[in-house]
Amino acid sequence: EQITTFSELEKVIRQVTTETRVIDMHTHLYAEAFNEHLLWGIDELLQYHYLTAEFFRHTDMTYDEYWMLDNASRAEAVWQTLFVDRSPLSEAASGVITALNRLGLSPTQYGRDLNAYRAALAAKSTSQQIDDVLEVAKIERIVMTNDPFDAKEREVWQASRGKSDARFDAALRIDKLLLDWPAAAQDLRVQGYLVEDDASAPSTLQEVRRFLKDWALRMDALYLMVSLPGDAGYEHNKAASVTSSSLTILLDGAVVPVCLELGLPLALMIGVRRQVNPLLRLAGDMSMRSDLSLLEGIAKRYTNLELLITVLARENQHELTVLSRKFRNITLFGCWWFLHTESMIRELTAFRVELLGTSFIPQHSDCRVLEQLINKWDHSRGIIADILISKYNRLLKDGWGITEEEIRRDVEAYFGGNFQRVLDKAKQNRQLIQGT
Ligand code: FIX
Ligand code: ZN
């Protein structure tokens, strides 16, 4: 049963990486119950913020002119500019073509006519499209990004409709709490939590913990998540006399205690510089180098806290991978945003396999539009397969015969098992703390 030839090895790895169902552990997709939060279809694909940024590099249109258009006209402008007047070579643009093609809307047949694609999709219902996309992309479960500061989203949860589709899991997103404290305090008060503007007041921290627990339980959240700027100040070794930042106070006094009490990992996405160009709106964010001593401090201080980590700067990738070797409570995940491109995925994944073996999560999609699951996972699966072929082949050449079951086991760990293991470990740690 052992694989003995390179061609057999290649065939098995391609097949296994294509077939294995994925748990996509961070997306901005939503179940149908979330109504307009779930974006899908060709017009939404064309308005993806990655493409907005690329569109403005070519057009003479002013920002205001673009933002004044309705959705259909924006989509048409992007289609004309990026797909008709020139070739869609970029990662984001070529991804649209992959998604259309794999959905059966072959560009050979439909050509450059946007309305032809629109017409072909017009008859589809949302639920049918969810089924079809998840089938084509071979996705088992999707983790959403759930914001308790979003009034519309809160309505869905309060009506108990947030967990109506078992394929969609929740993640409790807390950017506003940690990065915009006085404003978040106001929101909490409106929601009935008795917090003061001074985050360090014990009664305030208790109320923030109550807020986090209420929402984590209501959503049945798999983890808590925040994306941080590269210079977010977490003071893990400051003198007691110095006043702490609200970020430090809230992390130490509310977020980490709640994660430990409920047995949930904390996910940190580090290295975003928001709104470098506000005129681009959602497309206006940038990456920045991060000071990973923040992560080191948290990992060292809270050894029972499971950390899911991704960083945005390429310059931080080597350091993060090495740091993951030092702390078993750090699990590195994904190639985020500007790293979610063919060449970066190839570089990062190869290096991570070399330093971490099978103990990381190679990819998440970060999709904002449903059909992107197809292209993002299709491209990632292919690159991951290329890397695995070369790594297993080394073993093969040295006489370490490999079976298909062993390959399947490893790929399943990469595509979902490792994430599940982090969730399980976090739950076990909770039992440790409570002594049960
Ligand atoms: O913070 C995040 O979750 C980021 O992924 C988003 O803010 C970003 O806009 C995005 O979609 C990147 O892929
Ligand atoms: Zn994201």
Short mmCIF file of C-alpha atoms and ligand atoms in Angstrom, two decimals:
data_model
loop_
_atom_site.label_atom_id
_atom_site.label_comp_id
_atom_site.label_asym_id
_atom_site.label_seq_id
_atom_site.Cartn_x
_atom_site.Cartn_y
_atom_site.Cartn_z
CA GLU A 1 0.00 0.00 0.00
CA GLN A 2 2.98 2.28 0.27
CA ILE A 3 3.49 4.86 -2.42
CA THR A 4 6.77 4.18 -4.15
CA THR A 5 6.90 6.39 -7.22
CA PHE A 6 6.90 10.13 -7.66
CA SER A 7 4.02 10.10 -10.13
CA GLU A 8 1.88 8.11 -7.74
CA LEU A 9 2.79 10.50 -4.93
CA GLU A 10 1.88 13.51 -7.00
CA LYS A 11 -1.43 12.02 -8.04
CA VAL A 12 -2.45 11.14 -4.47
CA ILE A 13 -1.48 14.53 -3.04
CA ARG A 14 -3.34 16.41 -5.77
CA GLN A 15 -6.39 14.27 -5.19
CA VAL A 16 -6.34 14.51 -1.40
CA THR A 17 -5.75 18.28 -1.31
CA THR A 18 -8.56 18.75 -3.83
CA GLU A 19 -11.06 16.52 -2.01
CA THR A 20 -10.48 17.21 1.66
CA ARG A 21 -13.21 19.36 3.13
CA VAL A 22 -12.11 22.54 4.82
CA ILE A 23 -13.00 24.35 8.00
CA ASP A 24 -12.52 27.97 6.97
CA MET A 25 -11.58 29.47 10.32
CA HIS A 26 -11.89 33.18 9.48
CA THR A 27 -14.21 34.76 6.95
CA HIS A 28 -16.53 37.73 6.65
CA LEU A 29 -19.30 35.51 5.29
CA TYR A 30 -22.64 34.96 7.01
CA ALA A 31 -25.46 32.48 7.09
CA GLU A 32 -28.58 33.39 5.15
CA ALA A 33 -30.37 34.51 8.34
CA PHE A 34 -28.04 37.52 8.47
CA ASN A 35 -29.73 38.93 5.35
CA GLU A 36 -27.73 41.75 3.75
CA HIS A 37 -24.61 40.79 5.71
CA LEU A 38 -24.14 37.85 3.36
CA LEU A 39 -22.76 39.19 0.08
CA TRP A 40 -22.96 37.03 -3.03
CA GLY A 41 -23.18 37.24 -6.81
CA ILE A 42 -21.22 38.86 -9.60
CA ASP A 43 -21.98 42.48 -8.67
CA GLU A 44 -20.71 41.91 -5.14
CA LEU A 45 -17.63 40.06 -6.42
CA LEU A 46 -16.77 43.11 -8.51
CA GLN A 47 -17.18 45.45 -5.56
CA TYR A 48 -14.79 43.48 -3.34
CA HIS A 49 -12.54 46.04 -1.69
CA TYR A 50 -9.40 44.40 -3.07
CA LEU A 51 -10.72 45.27 -6.55
CA THR A 52 -11.85 48.76 -5.55
CA ALA A 53 -8.24 49.66 -4.78
CA GLU A 54 -7.09 48.23 -8.13
CA PHE A 55 -9.86 50.02 -10.02
CA PHE A 56 -8.79 53.43 -8.74
CA ARG A 57 -5.28 52.90 -10.07
CA HIS A 58 -6.71 53.10 -13.60
CA THR A 59 -9.82 55.25 -13.54
CA ASP A 60 -10.11 59.01 -13.82
CA MET A 61 -13.30 58.91 -11.80
CA THR A 62 -13.14 60.77 -8.50
CA TYR A 63 -13.71 58.86 -5.28
CA ASP A 64 -16.95 60.77 -4.73
CA GLU A 65 -18.21 59.94 -8.21
CA TYR A 66 -17.63 56.25 -7.60
CA TRP A 67 -19.21 56.18 -4.17
CA MET A 68 -22.26 58.05 -5.46
CA LEU A 69 -23.01 55.24 -7.95
CA ASP A 70 -25.41 52.46 -7.08
CA ASN A 71 -24.10 48.89 -6.70
CA ALA A 72 -24.82 47.84 -10.26
CA SER A 73 -23.05 50.87 -11.74
CA ARG A 74 -20.02 50.38 -9.52
CA ALA A 75 -19.80 46.76 -10.64
CA GLU A 76 -20.06 47.84 -14.28
CA ALA A 77 -17.30 50.42 -13.87
CA VAL A 78 -14.97 47.87 -12.30
CA TRP A 79 -15.80 45.23 -14.91
CA GLN A 80 -15.10 47.63 -17.76
CA THR A 81 -11.89 48.95 -16.23
CA LEU A 82 -10.29 45.80 -14.86
CA PHE A 83 -11.75 43.03 -17.03
CA VAL A 84 -12.54 44.56 -20.43
CA ASP A 85 -10.12 47.44 -20.98
CA ARG A 86 -7.25 45.35 -19.66
CA SER A 87 -6.63 41.77 -18.53
CA PRO A 88 -7.55 40.59 -15.01
CA LEU A 89 -4.07 39.43 -14.05
CA SER A 90 -4.01 40.34 -10.36
CA GLU A 91 -4.81 37.78 -7.66
CA ALA A 92 -8.16 39.39 -6.86
CA ALA A 93 -9.20 39.90 -10.47
CA SER A 94 -8.13 36.48 -11.71
CA GLY A 95 -9.94 35.02 -8.71
CA VAL A 96 -13.24 36.28 -10.08
CA ILE A 97 -12.60 34.39 -13.31
CA THR A 98 -11.76 31.20 -11.42
CA ALA A 99 -14.95 31.46 -9.37
CA LEU A 100 -17.13 32.04 -12.44
CA ASN A 101 -15.53 29.24 -14.36
CA ARG A 102 -15.77 26.70 -11.56
CA LEU A 103 -19.42 27.64 -11.01
CA GLY A 104 -20.13 26.60 -14.58
CA LEU A 105 -20.22 30.12 -15.99
CA SER A 106 -17.39 29.51 -18.41
CA PRO A 107 -15.81 32.68 -19.78
CA THR A 108 -15.37 30.80 -23.03
CA GLN A 109 -19.13 30.82 -23.33
CA TYR A 110 -20.08 34.06 -21.58
CA GLY A 111 -17.20 36.19 -22.82
CA ARG A 112 -16.80 39.79 -21.71
CA ASP A 113 -20.50 40.50 -21.30
CA LEU A 114 -21.26 41.23 -17.65
CA ASN A 115 -24.99 40.98 -18.24
CA ALA A 116 -24.61 37.40 -19.45
CA TYR A 117 -23.13 36.38 -16.08
CA ARG A 118 -25.80 38.38 -14.28
CA ALA A 119 -28.53 36.67 -16.22
CA ALA A 120 -27.12 33.24 -15.52
CA LEU A 121 -27.12 33.93 -11.78
CA ALA A 122 -30.45 35.76 -11.65
CA ALA A 123 -32.55 32.66 -11.14
CA LYS A 124 -30.55 31.47 -8.13
CA SER A 125 -31.82 31.74 -4.59
CA THR A 126 -29.45 32.60 -1.78
CA SER A 127 -29.77 29.20 -0.15
CA GLN A 128 -29.17 27.40 -3.42
CA GLN A 129 -26.06 29.47 -4.07
CA ILE A 130 -24.74 28.72 -0.57
CA ASP A 131 -25.23 25.00 -1.19
CA ASP A 132 -23.62 25.13 -4.62
CA VAL A 133 -20.61 27.20 -3.57
CA LEU A 134 -19.89 25.10 -0.50
CA GLU A 135 -20.10 21.98 -2.64
CA VAL A 136 -17.84 23.28 -5.41
CA ALA A 137 -15.32 24.71 -2.92
CA LYS A 138 -15.57 21.62 -0.67
CA ILE A 139 -16.12 23.62 2.49
CA GLU A 140 -17.43 21.86 5.57
CA ARG A 141 -17.76 24.76 7.98
CA ILE A 142 -17.32 28.50 7.83
CA VAL A 143 -16.46 30.77 10.73
CA MET A 144 -18.14 34.17 10.50
CA THR A 145 -16.99 37.49 12.01
CA ASN A 146 -19.67 38.50 14.49
CA ASP A 147 -19.70 41.99 15.85
CA PRO A 148 -21.77 42.70 18.97
CA PHE A 149 -21.36 46.41 18.25
CA ASP A 150 -23.31 46.06 14.99
CA ALA A 151 -26.97 46.85 15.70
CA LYS A 152 -28.32 44.98 12.66
CA GLU A 153 -26.37 41.88 13.55
CA ARG A 154 -27.49 42.04 17.16
CA GLU A 155 -31.10 41.82 15.99
CA VAL A 156 -30.40 38.49 14.31
CA TRP A 157 -28.85 37.06 17.47
CA GLN A 158 -31.53 38.47 19.71
CA ALA A 159 -34.16 36.80 17.55
CA SER A 160 -32.18 33.53 18.00
CA ARG A 161 -31.68 33.20 14.28
CA GLY A 162 -27.87 33.37 14.31
CA LYS A 163 -27.29 29.65 14.72
CA SER A 164 -29.90 28.37 12.30
CA ASP A 165 -27.41 26.96 9.79
CA ALA A 166 -24.98 24.43 11.28
CA ARG A 167 -22.43 25.09 8.54
CA PHE A 168 -21.79 28.59 9.90
CA ASP A 169 -20.04 29.09 13.24
CA ALA A 170 -19.60 32.36 15.09
CA ALA A 171 -16.51 34.24 16.22
CA LEU A 172 -16.92 37.10 18.68
CA ARG A 173 -15.20 40.13 17.22
CA ILE A 174 -14.06 42.74 19.71
CA ASP A 175 -12.09 45.38 17.79
CA LYS A 176 -14.24 48.22 19.00
CA LEU A 177 -13.93 47.17 22.64
CA LEU A 178 -10.14 47.06 22.55
CA LEU A 179 -9.32 49.82 20.09
CA ASP A 180 -12.02 52.42 20.60
CA TRP A 181 -12.68 52.24 24.32
CA PRO A 182 -14.56 55.38 25.31
CA ALA A 183 -16.93 54.91 22.35
CA ALA A 184 -17.32 51.19 23.15
CA ALA A 185 -18.20 52.07 26.75
CA GLN A 186 -21.03 54.21 25.49
CA ASP A 187 -22.32 51.29 23.38
CA LEU A 188 -22.13 48.96 26.36
CA ARG A 189 -24.16 51.36 28.47
CA VAL A 190 -26.83 51.48 25.78
CA GLN A 191 -26.88 47.67 25.86
CA GLY A 192 -27.45 47.75 29.63
CA TYR A 193 -23.95 47.18 30.99
CA LEU A 194 -22.95 49.55 33.79
CA VAL A 195 -19.49 50.63 32.68
CA GLU A 196 -17.59 53.82 33.39
CA ASP A 197 -15.24 55.57 31.01
CA ASP A 198 -12.36 54.54 33.27
CA ALA A 199 -11.82 50.95 32.13
CA SER A 200 -9.77 50.08 35.20
CA ALA A 201 -12.65 50.41 37.67
CA PRO A 202 -13.28 46.87 39.02
CA SER A 203 -17.04 47.16 38.54
CA THR A 204 -16.47 48.23 34.93
CA LEU A 205 -14.22 45.27 34.21
CA GLN A 206 -16.80 42.99 35.76
CA GLU A 207 -19.46 44.43 33.48
CA VAL A 208 -17.20 44.09 30.41
CA ARG A 209 -16.70 40.43 31.33
CA ARG A 210 -20.46 40.02 31.65
CA PHE A 211 -20.90 41.62 28.20
CA LEU A 212 -18.32 39.31 26.63
CA LYS A 213 -19.73 36.19 28.27
CA ASP A 214 -23.30 37.05 27.31
CA TRP A 215 -22.32 37.47 23.68
CA ALA A 216 -19.93 34.53 23.48
CA LEU A 217 -22.65 32.26 24.88
CA ARG A 218 -25.46 33.76 22.81
CA MET A 219 -23.41 33.28 19.64
CA ASP A 220 -21.89 30.00 20.76
CA ALA A 221 -18.67 31.64 19.59
CA LEU A 222 -15.70 29.43 18.78
CA TYR A 223 -13.16 32.10 19.75
CA LEU A 224 -12.75 35.81 20.47
CA MET A 225 -10.96 37.85 17.82
CA VAL A 226 -9.38 41.24 17.32
CA SER A 227 -7.24 42.73 14.58
CA LEU A 228 -4.56 45.06 15.91
CA PRO A 229 -2.22 47.67 14.53
CA GLY A 230 1.43 46.64 14.50
CA ASP A 231 2.24 49.01 17.33
CA ALA A 232 -0.67 48.18 19.62
CA GLY A 233 0.65 48.82 23.10
CA TYR A 234 0.17 45.81 25.34
CA GLU A 235 2.26 46.43 28.44
CA HIS A 236 3.11 43.00 29.74
CA ASN A 237 6.03 43.99 31.91
CA LYS A 238 5.40 47.51 33.04
CA ALA A 239 5.93 48.81 36.58
CA ALA A 240 2.78 48.76 38.71
CA SER A 241 2.95 52.50 39.24
CA VAL A 242 2.55 53.37 35.56
CA THR A 243 -0.98 53.86 34.26
CA SER A 244 -1.89 51.20 31.73
CA SER A 245 -3.52 51.73 28.36
CA SER A 246 -7.16 50.72 28.07
CA LEU A 247 -6.04 47.95 25.69
CA THR A 248 -3.84 46.41 28.40
CA ILE A 249 -6.48 46.85 31.10
CA LEU A 250 -9.23 45.32 28.99
CA LEU A 251 -7.12 42.42 27.71
CA ASP A 252 -5.83 41.48 31.15
CA GLY A 253 -8.96 42.32 33.08
CA ALA A 254 -11.73 41.13 30.79
CA VAL A 255 -10.82 39.47 27.48
CA VAL A 256 -8.28 36.92 28.70
CA PRO A 257 -10.25 36.01 31.86
CA VAL A 258 -13.37 35.39 29.77
CA CYS A 259 -11.46 33.26 27.24
CA LEU A 260 -10.05 31.17 30.09
CA GLU A 261 -13.34 30.89 31.91
CA LEU A 262 -15.29 29.82 28.84
CA GLY A 263 -12.48 27.74 27.38
CA LEU A 264 -12.16 29.76 24.16
CA PRO A 265 -9.05 30.70 22.18
CA LEU A 266 -8.12 34.31 21.52
CA ALA A 267 -7.39 35.10 17.87
CA LEU A 268 -5.10 38.04 17.12
CA MET A 269 -4.62 39.41 13.63
CA ILE A 270 -1.69 41.76 13.95
CA GLY A 271 -0.26 44.41 11.67
CA VAL A 272 -3.03 46.43 10.09
CA ARG A 273 -2.81 50.18 9.65
CA ARG A 274 -6.39 51.32 9.17
CA GLN A 275 -7.51 54.07 6.82
CA VAL A 276 -4.23 55.12 5.25
CA ASN A 277 -6.50 56.48 2.53
CA PRO A 278 -9.98 57.04 3.97
CA LEU A 279 -11.34 58.03 0.54
CA LEU A 280 -11.04 54.37 -0.43
CA ARG A 281 -13.28 53.40 2.51
CA LEU A 282 -12.94 49.65 3.21
CA ALA A 283 -10.15 49.45 0.63
CA GLY A 284 -8.14 52.14 2.41
CA ASP A 285 -6.32 49.93 4.96
CA MET A 286 -2.61 49.11 4.78
CA SER A 287 -0.23 46.65 6.37
CA MET A 288 2.52 47.54 8.82
CA ARG A 289 5.35 45.81 10.61
CA SER A 290 4.48 44.60 14.05
CA ASP A 291 6.30 44.50 17.31
CA LEU A 292 5.71 40.87 18.21
CA SER A 293 6.82 41.37 21.81
CA LEU A 294 3.11 41.92 22.40
CA LEU A 295 2.45 38.34 21.36
CA GLU A 296 5.45 37.00 23.20
CA GLY A 297 4.28 38.74 26.36
CA ILE A 298 0.76 37.34 26.16
CA ALA A 299 1.87 33.81 25.27
CA LYS A 300 4.33 33.73 28.14
CA ARG A 301 2.05 35.24 30.70
CA TYR A 302 -1.01 33.15 29.89
CA THR A 303 0.26 29.65 29.22
CA ASN A 304 -3.31 28.27 29.42
CA LEU A 305 -4.59 30.68 26.80
CA GLU A 306 -4.76 29.22 23.28
CA LEU A 307 -3.73 31.85 20.74
CA LEU A 308 -4.61 31.81 17.04
CA ILE A 309 -2.24 34.21 15.31
CA THR A 310 -1.72 35.73 11.89
CA VAL A 311 0.38 38.75 11.00
CA LEU A 312 0.05 40.99 7.98
CA ALA A 313 3.59 42.13 7.23
CA ARG A 314 5.79 39.81 5.23
CA GLU A 315 8.68 41.15 7.33
CA ASN A 316 7.17 39.54 10.44
CA GLN A 317 6.61 36.07 9.01
CA HIS A 318 9.97 34.58 9.87
CA GLU A 319 9.79 35.86 13.42
CA LEU A 320 6.23 34.64 13.95
CA THR A 321 7.08 31.19 12.67
CA VAL A 322 10.05 30.97 15.02
CA LEU A 323 8.01 32.32 17.92
CA SER A 324 5.43 29.58 17.31
CA ARG A 325 8.17 27.02 18.00
CA LYS A 326 8.75 28.58 21.41
CA PHE A 327 5.19 28.66 22.66
CA ARG A 328 2.90 25.71 22.15
CA ASN A 329 -0.12 27.89 22.92
CA ILE A 330 0.53 29.84 19.70
CA THR A 331 -1.02 28.42 16.55
CA LEU A 332 -0.15 30.32 13.44
CA PHE A 333 -2.86 30.56 10.79
CA GLY A 334 -3.38 31.73 7.23
CA CYS A 335 -1.87 34.05 4.67
CA TRP A 336 -3.76 37.19 5.41
CA TRP A 337 -4.98 39.82 2.91
CA PHE A 338 -1.93 41.17 0.99
CA LEU A 339 -0.22 37.85 1.67
CA HIS A 340 -3.10 35.92 0.15
CA THR A 341 -1.43 35.82 -3.26
CA GLU A 342 0.14 32.99 -5.19
CA SER A 343 3.78 33.91 -4.58
CA MET A 344 3.33 34.78 -0.90
CA ILE A 345 1.31 31.66 -0.09
CA ARG A 346 4.04 29.59 -1.75
CA GLU A 347 6.84 31.24 0.18
CA LEU A 348 5.11 31.31 3.56
CA THR A 349 3.70 27.81 3.40
CA ALA A 350 7.00 26.21 2.41
CA PHE A 351 8.83 27.96 5.22
CA ARG A 352 6.17 27.09 7.78
CA VAL A 353 6.26 23.41 6.84
CA GLU A 354 10.05 23.56 7.18
CA LEU A 355 9.92 25.00 10.71
CA LEU A 356 6.61 23.75 12.06
CA GLY A 357 5.91 20.49 10.21
CA THR A 358 2.19 19.89 10.43
CA SER A 359 1.56 22.08 13.50
CA PHE A 360 -0.03 25.15 11.92
CA ILE A 361 -3.12 26.15 9.95
CA PRO A 362 -1.94 26.94 6.41
CA GLN A 363 -4.89 28.96 5.22
CA HIS A 364 -8.10 30.80 5.93
CA SER A 365 -9.99 32.59 3.18
CA ASP A 366 -11.04 35.95 4.68
CA CYS A 367 -13.81 35.91 2.04
CA ARG A 368 -16.29 38.76 2.01
CA VAL A 369 -18.30 37.49 -0.95
CA LEU A 370 -19.58 33.91 -0.97
CA GLU A 371 -18.24 32.79 -4.36
CA GLN A 372 -14.70 33.80 -3.36
CA LEU A 373 -14.57 30.57 -1.37
CA ILE A 374 -14.14 28.86 -4.71
CA ASN A 375 -11.18 30.79 -6.07
CA LYS A 376 -9.40 31.40 -2.78
CA TRP A 377 -9.49 27.76 -1.78
CA ASP A 378 -8.88 26.47 -5.28
CA HIS A 379 -5.70 28.53 -5.61
CA SER A 380 -4.54 27.74 -2.06
CA ARG A 381 -5.15 24.01 -2.40
CA GLY A 382 -3.05 23.94 -5.56
CA ILE A 383 -0.11 25.74 -3.97
CA ILE A 384 -0.25 23.72 -0.77
CA ALA A 385 -0.24 20.58 -2.93
CA ASP A 386 2.88 21.75 -4.80
CA ILE A 387 4.72 22.24 -1.52
CA LEU A 388 3.60 18.95 -0.02
CA ILE A 389 4.66 17.09 -3.14
CA SER A 390 8.20 18.37 -2.77
CA LYS A 391 8.32 17.72 0.99
CA TYR A 392 6.95 14.16 0.83
CA ASN A 393 9.16 13.44 -2.15
CA ARG A 394 12.21 14.05 -0.02
CA LEU A 395 11.01 11.37 2.37
CA LEU A 396 10.18 9.06 -0.48
CA LYS A 397 13.68 9.38 -1.92
CA ASP A 398 15.14 8.37 1.42
CA GLY A 399 13.01 5.26 1.56
CA TRP A 400 10.27 6.54 3.91
CA GLY A 401 7.35 4.92 2.10
CA ILE A 402 4.15 6.87 2.57
CA THR A 403 0.59 5.64 2.43
CA GLU A 404 -2.43 7.49 1.13
CA GLU A 405 -3.94 7.29 4.64
CA GLU A 406 -0.93 9.08 6.09
CA ILE A 407 -1.22 11.85 3.51
CA ARG A 408 -4.93 12.13 4.18
CA ARG A 409 -4.28 12.35 7.92
CA ASP A 410 -1.80 15.19 7.46
CA VAL A 411 -3.95 17.15 5.01
CA GLU A 412 -6.99 16.80 7.26
CA ALA A 413 -4.94 18.27 10.10
CA TYR A 414 -3.96 21.21 7.91
CA PHE A 415 -7.47 21.84 6.58
CA GLY A 416 -9.43 21.61 9.82
CA GLY A 417 -8.02 19.22 12.41
CA ASN A 418 -5.43 21.61 13.77
CA PHE A 419 -8.03 24.30 14.24
CA GLN A 420 -10.32 21.84 15.99
CA ARG A 421 -7.45 20.80 18.22
CA VAL A 422 -6.90 24.39 19.35
CA LEU A 423 -10.59 24.61 20.25
CA ASP A 424 -10.36 21.33 22.15
CA LYS A 425 -7.23 22.38 24.01
CA ALA A 426 -8.88 25.62 25.08
CA LYS A 427 -11.81 23.64 26.46
CA GLN A 428 -9.46 21.31 28.33
CA ASN A 429 -7.65 24.27 29.84
CA ARG A 430 -10.93 25.56 31.18
CA GLN A 431 -11.45 22.29 32.99
CA LEU A 432 -7.95 22.62 34.41
CA ILE A 433 -8.70 26.06 35.82
CA GLN A 434 -11.98 25.04 37.31
CA GLY A 435 -10.53 21.79 38.57
CA THR A 436 -13.37 19.76 37.13
O1 FIX B 1 -9.58 42.62 10.16
C1 FIX B 1 -9.93 41.76 9.34
O2 FIX B 1 -10.62 40.78 9.65
C2 FIX B 1 -9.49 41.95 7.91
O3 FIX B 1 -9.43 40.71 7.31
C3 FIX B 1 -10.42 42.90 7.21
O4 FIX B 1 -10.47 44.08 7.96
C4 FIX B 1 -10.02 43.23 5.78
O5 FIX B 1 -10.84 44.26 5.31
C5 FIX B 1 -10.11 42.08 4.85
O6 FIX B 1 -11.16 41.77 4.37
C6 FIX B 1 -8.92 41.37 4.51
O7 FIX B 1 -8.94 40.35 3.85
ZN ZN B 2 -10.78 39.37 8.11
#
